[in-house]
Coordinates of C-alpha atoms in Angstrom, one line a residue:
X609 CA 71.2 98.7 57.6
X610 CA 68.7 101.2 57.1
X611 CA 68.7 104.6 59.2
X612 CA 66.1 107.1 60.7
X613 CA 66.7 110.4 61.6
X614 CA 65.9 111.6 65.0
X615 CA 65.2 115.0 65.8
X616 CA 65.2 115.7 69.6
X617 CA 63.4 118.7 71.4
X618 CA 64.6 120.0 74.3
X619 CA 68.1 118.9 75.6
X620 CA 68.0 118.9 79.3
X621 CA 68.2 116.2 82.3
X622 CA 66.5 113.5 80.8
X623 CA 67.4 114.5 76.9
X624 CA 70.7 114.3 77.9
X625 CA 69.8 110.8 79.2
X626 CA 68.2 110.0 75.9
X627 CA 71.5 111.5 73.9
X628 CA 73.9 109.1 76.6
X629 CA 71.9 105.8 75.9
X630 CA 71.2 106.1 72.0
X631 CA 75.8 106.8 72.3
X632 CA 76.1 103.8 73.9
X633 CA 73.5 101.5 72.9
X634 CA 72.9 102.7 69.5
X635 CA 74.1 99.8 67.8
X636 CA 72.6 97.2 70.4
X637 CA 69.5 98.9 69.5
X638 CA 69.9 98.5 65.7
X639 CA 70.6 94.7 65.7
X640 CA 67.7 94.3 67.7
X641 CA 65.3 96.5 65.7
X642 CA 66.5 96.1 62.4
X643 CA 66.9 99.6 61.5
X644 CA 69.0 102.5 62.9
X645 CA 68.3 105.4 64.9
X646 CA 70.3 108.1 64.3
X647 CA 70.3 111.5 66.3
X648 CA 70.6 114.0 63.3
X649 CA 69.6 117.5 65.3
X650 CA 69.0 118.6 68.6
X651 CA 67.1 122.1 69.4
X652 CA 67.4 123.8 73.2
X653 CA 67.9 127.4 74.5
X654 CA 70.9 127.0 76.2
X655 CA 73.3 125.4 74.0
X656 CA 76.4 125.9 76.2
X657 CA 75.4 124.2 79.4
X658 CA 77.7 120.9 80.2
X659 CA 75.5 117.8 80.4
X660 CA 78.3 115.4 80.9
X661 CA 77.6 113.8 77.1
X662 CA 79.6 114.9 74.1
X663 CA 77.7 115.9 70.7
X664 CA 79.0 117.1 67.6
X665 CA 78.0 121.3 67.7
X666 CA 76.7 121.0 64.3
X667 CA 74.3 119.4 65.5
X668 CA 73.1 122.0 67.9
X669 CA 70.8 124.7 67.2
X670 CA 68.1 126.8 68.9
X671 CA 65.7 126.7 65.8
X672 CA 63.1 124.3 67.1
X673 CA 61.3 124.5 63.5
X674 CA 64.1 124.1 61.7
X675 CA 64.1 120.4 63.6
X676 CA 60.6 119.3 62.7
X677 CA 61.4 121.1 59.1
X678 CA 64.5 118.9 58.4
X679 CA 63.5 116.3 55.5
X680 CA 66.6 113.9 56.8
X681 CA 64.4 113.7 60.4
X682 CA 61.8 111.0 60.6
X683 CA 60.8 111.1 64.0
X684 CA 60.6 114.1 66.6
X685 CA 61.1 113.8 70.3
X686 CA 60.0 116.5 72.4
X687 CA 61.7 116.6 75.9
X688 CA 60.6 120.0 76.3
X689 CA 58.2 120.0 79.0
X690 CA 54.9 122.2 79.7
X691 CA 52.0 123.3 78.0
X692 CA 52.7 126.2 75.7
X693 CA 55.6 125.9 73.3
X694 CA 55.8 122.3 73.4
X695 CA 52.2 121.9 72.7
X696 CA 53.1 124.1 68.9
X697 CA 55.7 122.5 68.1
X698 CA 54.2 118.8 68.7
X699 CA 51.1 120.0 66.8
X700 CA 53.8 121.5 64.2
X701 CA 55.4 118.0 63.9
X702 CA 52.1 116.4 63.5
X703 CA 50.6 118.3 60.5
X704 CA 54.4 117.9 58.7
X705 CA 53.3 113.9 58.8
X706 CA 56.1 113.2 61.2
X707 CA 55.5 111.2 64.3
X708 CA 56.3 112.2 67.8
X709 CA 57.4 110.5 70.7
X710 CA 57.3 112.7 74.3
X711 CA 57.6 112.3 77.8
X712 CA 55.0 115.2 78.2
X713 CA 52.0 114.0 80.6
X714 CA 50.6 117.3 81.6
X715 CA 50.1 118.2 77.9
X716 CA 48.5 115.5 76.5
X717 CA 46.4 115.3 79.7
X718 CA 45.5 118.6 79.2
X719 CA 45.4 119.1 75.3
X720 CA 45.3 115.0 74.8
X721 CA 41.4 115.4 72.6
X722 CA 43.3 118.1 70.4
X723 CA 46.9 116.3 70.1
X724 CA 45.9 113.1 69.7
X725 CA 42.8 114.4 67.3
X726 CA 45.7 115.7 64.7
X727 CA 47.5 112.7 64.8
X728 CA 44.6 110.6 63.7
X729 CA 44.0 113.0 61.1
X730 CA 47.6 113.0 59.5
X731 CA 47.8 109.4 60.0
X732 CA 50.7 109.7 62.3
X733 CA 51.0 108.6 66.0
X734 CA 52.2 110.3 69.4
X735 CA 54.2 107.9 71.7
X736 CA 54.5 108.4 75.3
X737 CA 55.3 105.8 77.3
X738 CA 58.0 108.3 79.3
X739 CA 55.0 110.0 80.3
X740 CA 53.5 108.2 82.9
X741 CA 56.2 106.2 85.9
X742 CA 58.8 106.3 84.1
X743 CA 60.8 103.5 82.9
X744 CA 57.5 100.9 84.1
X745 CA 56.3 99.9 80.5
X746 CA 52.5 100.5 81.7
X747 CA 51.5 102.5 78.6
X748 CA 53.0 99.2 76.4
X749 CA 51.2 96.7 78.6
X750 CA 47.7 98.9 78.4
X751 CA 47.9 99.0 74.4
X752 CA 49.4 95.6 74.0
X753 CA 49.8 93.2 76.8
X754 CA 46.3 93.7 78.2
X755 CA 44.5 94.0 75.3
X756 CA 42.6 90.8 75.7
X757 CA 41.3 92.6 78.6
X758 CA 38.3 95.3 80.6
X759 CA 40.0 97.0 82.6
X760 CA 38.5 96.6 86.1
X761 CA 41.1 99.0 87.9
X762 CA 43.6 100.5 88.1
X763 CA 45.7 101.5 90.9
X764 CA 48.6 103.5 91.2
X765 CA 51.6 105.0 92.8
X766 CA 53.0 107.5 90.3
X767 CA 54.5 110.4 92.2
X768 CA 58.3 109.6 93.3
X769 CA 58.3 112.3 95.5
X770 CA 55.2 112.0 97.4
X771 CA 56.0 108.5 97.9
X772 CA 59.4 109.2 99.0
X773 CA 58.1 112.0 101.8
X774 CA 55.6 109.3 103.3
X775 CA 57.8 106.7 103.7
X776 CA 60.1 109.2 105.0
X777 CA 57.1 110.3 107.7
X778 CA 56.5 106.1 107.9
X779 CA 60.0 105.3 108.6
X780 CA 61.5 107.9 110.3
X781 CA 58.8 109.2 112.1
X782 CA 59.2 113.1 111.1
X783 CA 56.9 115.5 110.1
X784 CA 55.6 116.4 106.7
X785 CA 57.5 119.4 106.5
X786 CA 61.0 118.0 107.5
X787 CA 60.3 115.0 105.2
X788 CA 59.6 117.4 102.1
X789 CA 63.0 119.0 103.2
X790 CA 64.9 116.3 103.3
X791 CA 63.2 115.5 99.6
X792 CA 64.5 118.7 98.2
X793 CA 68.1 118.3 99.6
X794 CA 68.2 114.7 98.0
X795 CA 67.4 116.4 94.4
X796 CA 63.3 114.0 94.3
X797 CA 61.5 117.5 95.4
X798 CA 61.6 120.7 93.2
X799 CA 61.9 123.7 94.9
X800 CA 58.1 124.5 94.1
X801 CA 57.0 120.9 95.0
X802 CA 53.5 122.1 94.1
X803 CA 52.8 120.2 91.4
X804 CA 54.1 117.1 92.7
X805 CA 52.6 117.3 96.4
X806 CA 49.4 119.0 95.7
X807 CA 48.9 115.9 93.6
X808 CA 48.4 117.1 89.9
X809 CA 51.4 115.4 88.9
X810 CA 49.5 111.6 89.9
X811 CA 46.6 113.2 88.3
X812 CA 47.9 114.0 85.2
X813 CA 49.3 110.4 84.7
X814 CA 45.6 108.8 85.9
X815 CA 43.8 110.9 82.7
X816 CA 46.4 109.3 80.3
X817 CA 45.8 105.8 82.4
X818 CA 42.2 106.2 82.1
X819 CA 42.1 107.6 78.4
X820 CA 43.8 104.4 77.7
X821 CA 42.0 102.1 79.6
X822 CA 38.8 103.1 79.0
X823 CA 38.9 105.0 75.0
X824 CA 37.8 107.9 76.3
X825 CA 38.9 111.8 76.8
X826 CA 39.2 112.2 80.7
X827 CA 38.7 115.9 81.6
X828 CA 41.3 117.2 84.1
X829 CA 38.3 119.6 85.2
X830 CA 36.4 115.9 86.4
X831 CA 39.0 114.4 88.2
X832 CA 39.0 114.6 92.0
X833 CA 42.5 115.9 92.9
X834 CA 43.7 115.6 96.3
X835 CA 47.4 116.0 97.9
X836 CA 49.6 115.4 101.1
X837 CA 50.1 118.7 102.4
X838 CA 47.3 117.9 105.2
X839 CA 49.3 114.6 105.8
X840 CA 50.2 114.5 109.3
X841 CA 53.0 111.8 111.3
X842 CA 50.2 111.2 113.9
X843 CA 47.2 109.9 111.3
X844 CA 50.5 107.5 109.9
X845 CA 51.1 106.5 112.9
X846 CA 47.6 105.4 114.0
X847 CA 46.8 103.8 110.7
X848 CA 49.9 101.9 110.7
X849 CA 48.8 100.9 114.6
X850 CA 45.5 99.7 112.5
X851 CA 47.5 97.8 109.9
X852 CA 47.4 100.2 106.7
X853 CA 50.0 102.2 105.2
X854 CA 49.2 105.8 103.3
X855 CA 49.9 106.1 100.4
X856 CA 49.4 109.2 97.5
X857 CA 47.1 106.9 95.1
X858 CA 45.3 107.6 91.8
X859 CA 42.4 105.6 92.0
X860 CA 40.7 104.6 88.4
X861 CA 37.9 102.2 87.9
X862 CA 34.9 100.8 86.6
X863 CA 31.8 100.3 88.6
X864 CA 28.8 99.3 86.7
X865 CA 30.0 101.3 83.4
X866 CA 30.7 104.5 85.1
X867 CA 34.2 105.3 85.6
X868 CA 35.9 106.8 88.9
X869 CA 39.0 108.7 88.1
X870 CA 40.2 110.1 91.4
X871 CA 43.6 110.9 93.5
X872 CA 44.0 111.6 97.0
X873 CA 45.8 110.0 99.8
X874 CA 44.3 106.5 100.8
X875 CA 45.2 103.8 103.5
X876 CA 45.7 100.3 102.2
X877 CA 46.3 97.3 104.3
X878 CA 49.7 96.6 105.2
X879 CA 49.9 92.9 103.8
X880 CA 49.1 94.1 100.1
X881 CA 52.1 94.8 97.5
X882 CA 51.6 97.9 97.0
X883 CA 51.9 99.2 100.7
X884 CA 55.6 98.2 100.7
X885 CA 56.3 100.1 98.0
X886 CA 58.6 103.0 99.1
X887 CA 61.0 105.7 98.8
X888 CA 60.7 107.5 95.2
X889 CA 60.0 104.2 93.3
X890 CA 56.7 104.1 91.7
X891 CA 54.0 100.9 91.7
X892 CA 51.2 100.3 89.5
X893 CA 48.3 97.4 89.9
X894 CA 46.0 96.8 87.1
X895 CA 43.0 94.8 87.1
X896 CA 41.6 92.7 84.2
X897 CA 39.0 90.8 83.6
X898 CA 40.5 87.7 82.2
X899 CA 44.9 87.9 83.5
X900 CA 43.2 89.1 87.0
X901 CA 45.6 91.2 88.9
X902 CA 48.7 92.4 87.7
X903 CA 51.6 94.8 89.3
X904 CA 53.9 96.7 87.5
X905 CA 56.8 98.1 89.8
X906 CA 60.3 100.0 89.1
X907 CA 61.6 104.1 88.9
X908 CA 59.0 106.2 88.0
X909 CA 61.6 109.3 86.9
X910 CA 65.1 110.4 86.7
X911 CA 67.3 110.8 84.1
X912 CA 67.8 106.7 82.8
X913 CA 64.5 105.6 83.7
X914 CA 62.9 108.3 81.3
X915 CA 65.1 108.1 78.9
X916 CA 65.0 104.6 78.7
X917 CA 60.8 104.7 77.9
X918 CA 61.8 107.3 75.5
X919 CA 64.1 105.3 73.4
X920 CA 61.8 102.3 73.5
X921 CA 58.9 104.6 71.7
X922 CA 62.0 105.5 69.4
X923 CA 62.7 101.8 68.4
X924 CA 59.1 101.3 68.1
X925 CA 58.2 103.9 66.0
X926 CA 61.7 103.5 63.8
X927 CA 60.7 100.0 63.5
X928 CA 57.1 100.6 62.6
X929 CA 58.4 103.2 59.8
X930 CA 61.0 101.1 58.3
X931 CA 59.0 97.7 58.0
X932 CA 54.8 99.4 58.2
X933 CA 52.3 97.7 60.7
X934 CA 49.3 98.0 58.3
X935 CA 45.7 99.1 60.0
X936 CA 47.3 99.6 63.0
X937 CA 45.0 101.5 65.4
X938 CA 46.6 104.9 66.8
X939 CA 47.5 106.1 70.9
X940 CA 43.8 106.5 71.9
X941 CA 40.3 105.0 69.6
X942 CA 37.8 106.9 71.2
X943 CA 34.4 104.8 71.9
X944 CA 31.8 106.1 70.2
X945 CA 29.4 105.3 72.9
X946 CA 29.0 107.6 76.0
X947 CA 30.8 106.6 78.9
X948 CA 30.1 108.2 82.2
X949 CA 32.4 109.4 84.7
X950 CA 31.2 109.0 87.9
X951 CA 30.8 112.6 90.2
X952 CA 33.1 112.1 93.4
X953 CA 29.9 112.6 95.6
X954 CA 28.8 109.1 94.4
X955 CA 31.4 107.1 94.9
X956 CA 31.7 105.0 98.0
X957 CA 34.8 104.0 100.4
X958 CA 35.1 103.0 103.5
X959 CA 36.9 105.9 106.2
X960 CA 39.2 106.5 108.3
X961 CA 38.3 109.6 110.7
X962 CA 40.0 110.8 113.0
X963 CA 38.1 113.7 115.5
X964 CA 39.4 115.4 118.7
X965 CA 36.5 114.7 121.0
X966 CA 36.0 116.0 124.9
X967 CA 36.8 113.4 127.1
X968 CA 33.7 112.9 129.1
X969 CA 30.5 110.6 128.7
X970 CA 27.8 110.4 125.8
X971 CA 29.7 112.5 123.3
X972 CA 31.2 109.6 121.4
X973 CA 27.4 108.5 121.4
X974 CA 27.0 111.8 119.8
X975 CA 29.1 110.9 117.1
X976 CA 28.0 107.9 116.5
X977 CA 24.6 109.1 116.2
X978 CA 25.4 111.7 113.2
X979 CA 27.5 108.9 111.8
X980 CA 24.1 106.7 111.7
X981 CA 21.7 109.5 110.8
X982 CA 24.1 110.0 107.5
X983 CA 23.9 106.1 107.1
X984 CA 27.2 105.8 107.9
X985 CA 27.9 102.1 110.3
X986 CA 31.0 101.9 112.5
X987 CA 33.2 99.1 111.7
X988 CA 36.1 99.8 114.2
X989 CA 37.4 102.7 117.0
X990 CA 40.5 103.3 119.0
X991 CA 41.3 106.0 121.5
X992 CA 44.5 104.9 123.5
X993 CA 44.5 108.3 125.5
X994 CA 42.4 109.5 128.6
X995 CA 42.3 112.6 129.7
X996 CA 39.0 113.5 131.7
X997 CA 37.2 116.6 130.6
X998 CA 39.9 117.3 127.7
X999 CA 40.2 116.8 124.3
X1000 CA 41.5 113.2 123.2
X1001 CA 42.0 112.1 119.9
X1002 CA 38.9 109.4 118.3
X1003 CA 39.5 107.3 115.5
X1004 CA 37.0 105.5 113.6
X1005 CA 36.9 103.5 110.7
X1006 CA 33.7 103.2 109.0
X1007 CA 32.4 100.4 106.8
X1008 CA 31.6 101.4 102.9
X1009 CA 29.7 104.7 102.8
X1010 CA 28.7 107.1 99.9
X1011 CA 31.6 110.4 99.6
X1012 CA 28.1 112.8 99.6
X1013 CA 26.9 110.7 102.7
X1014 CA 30.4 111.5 104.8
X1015 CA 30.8 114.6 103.7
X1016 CA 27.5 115.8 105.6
X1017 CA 28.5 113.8 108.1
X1018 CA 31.9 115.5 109.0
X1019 CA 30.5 118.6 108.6
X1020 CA 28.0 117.8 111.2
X1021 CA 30.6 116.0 113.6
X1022 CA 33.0 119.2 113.0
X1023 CA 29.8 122.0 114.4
X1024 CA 29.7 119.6 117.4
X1025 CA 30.6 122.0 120.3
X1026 CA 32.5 118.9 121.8
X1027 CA 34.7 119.0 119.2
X1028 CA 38.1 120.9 119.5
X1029 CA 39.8 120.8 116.1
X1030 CA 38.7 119.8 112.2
X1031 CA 38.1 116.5 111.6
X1032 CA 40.8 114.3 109.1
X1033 CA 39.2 111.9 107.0
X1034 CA 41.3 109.6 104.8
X1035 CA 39.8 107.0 102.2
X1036 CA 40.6 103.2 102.6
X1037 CA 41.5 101.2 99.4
X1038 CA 41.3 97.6 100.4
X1039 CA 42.4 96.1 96.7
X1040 CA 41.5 92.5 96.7

């Protein structure tokens, strides 16, 4: 059987992962492909660290070069993470005419235009399904499964440990900061969890998601970016009194030809799928215009799960190598018409407010009335507390409403010497 070298970049949790799998499935692997992978070299700083897999030393080197350099490597796998190096060496790989498979999502969202760009040019490609939830084959289904298909949506839970800390605040009723605690004592929270809960992980994932959807560049600069830090037990527990759950979602669709790429925390009704989606697994639903809706679920990180997208671009790409796949188009075709992303003031929601009112008559009425002057219509309230001449919390869910439209409108609400504290509004996603 015919063999392909495989040069892997970067050798720690989940290259390890890729190093275990390829050891014990290798030859499951080459029956079903028809050709072999082979690990030939592996580059990292630290070549002494124990990561519970055994590999041959000669293998071992911290030379990155000399892996993409190696004429008995075919394919390159970087599993180094970040921006800076990783992005030279990929580019490196690229011009040598050497595909590259990576689990890198904050680079290619980043630096996709330029990455992608070279590979096109060298008439090589860049795999990366590891890069966005994991081991859910979303990336495979966008290219291939859905390709009879406009994308309507797309709808996603794609940050393990965001999900993990609200269903942590859900469940067992603690606050945000205990829950992100408990997270990091678990081993799903880094000890910065900054990337991860200020959402810019999710976000990073949605440009790929949208690039792919849509065969377009997504700007990281363009996409609305919201996390959970402001996430408190009290607005989880009213909504869920209301019949949503809150969830960290990235948001991508396609109104009318302009394109919404957005994250933020957002309510969705308790009887949809996604809703009971919880702890750190990761949930995905895609809308198309002929297969309808569609929902892809499983571990969106972690040591397997990675490494198991990983080796699946590795079969892919050995098998494309060893038997060709003529005209194949590459990652992302960009359109050639424009496409317009749509600014975040102009998109419209409906609302979920929630504002800390004096408990005495006419100054819901005065609410209400900034609501209406903002054309804003009230499709529901609840206050379950009294307490004359104090300040009680109000909550109000709105019907649809332009973002531009509530953002005046909170502002107003929040100068509203009846009102004690800042005003928490949180975006409904009511999904079909």
């Amino acid at each position: 059987m015919k063999e392909l070298g495989i040069g892997l970049l970067g050798f720690g949790t989940v290259g390890a992962g890729v190093v275990e799998e390829l050891q014990k499935n290798g030859e499951m692997i080459a029956n079903r492909i028809g050709v072999k992978p082979v690990l030939r070299k592996i580059a990292d700083v630290d070549l002494d660290r124990d990561r519970g897999v055994n590999v041959d030393r000669s293998m071992l080197t911290r030379d990155a070069e000399s892996v993409i350099n190696d004429p008995s490597i075919s394919v390159v796998v970087e599993l180094i993470g970040g921006t800076g190096i990783a992005r030279k060496l990929i580019l490196q790989a690229l011009k040598a005419g050497k595909p590259v498979v990576t689990a890198n999502k904050a680079l290619l969202a980043e630096h996709g235009a330029e990455i992608f760009g070279q590979a096109a040019e060298r008439k090589v490609d860049v795999w990366f399904e590891a890069s966005v939830a994991g081991g859910i084959p979303i990336i495979r289904s966008l290219r291939e499964g859905l390709v009879a298909n406009r994308i309507n949506g797309i709808y996603g839970i794609l940050n393990g440990t965001c999900n993990y800390i609200l269903s942590s605040m859900d469940k067992e009723q603690v606050t945000f900061e205990h829950a992100l605690k408990d997270a990091q004592v678990a081993g799903y929270a880094e000890a910065d969890p900054a990337l991860d809960i200020d959402g810019i992980d999710t976000a990073h994932k949605a440009v790929l998601l949208a690039s792919l959807a849509y065969g377009f560049h997504v700007p990281m600069s363009d996409v609305y970016v919201e996390g959970i830090r402001g996430i408190s037990r009290t607005d989880i527990e009213y909504a869920r009194g209301m019949g949503y759950k809150l969830k960290l979602l990235a948001v991508i669709k396609n109104e009318s030809g302009e394109i919404e790429v957005r994250v933020h925390p957002t309510l969705i009704p308790v009887e949809h799928m996604l809703s009971s989606v919880s702890g750190v697994y990761n949930a995905i639903q895609v809308e198309g215009d002929v297969v309808g809706q569609t929902l892809y679920y499983g571990r969106g990180a972690g040591r397997y799960p990675t490494a198991s997208a990983v080796i699946s671009d590795i079969a892919d790409v050995c098998r494309e190598l060893a038997f060709g796949d003529i005209k194949r188009r590459y990652s992302f075709s960009w359109q050639k018409e424009e496409v317009k992303l749509k600014n975040m003031g102009q998109i419209e929601s409906r609302y979920y407010l929630r504002a800390s009112l004096l408990d005495k008559p006419g100054v819901f009425g005065q609410l209400a009335t900034v609501l209406g002057q903002h054309q804003i219509s009230i499709a529901s309230v609840l206050q379950k507390e009294r307490h004359a001449g104090k300040q009680v919390p109000v909550i109000v869910v709105t019907d649809r409403a332009k973002e531009s439209d509530f953002d005046a409108a909170i502002a107003d609400i929040d100068a509203m010497s009846a009102v004690g504290a800042k005003s928490v509004r949180i975006r409904i996603e009511d999904l079909g």
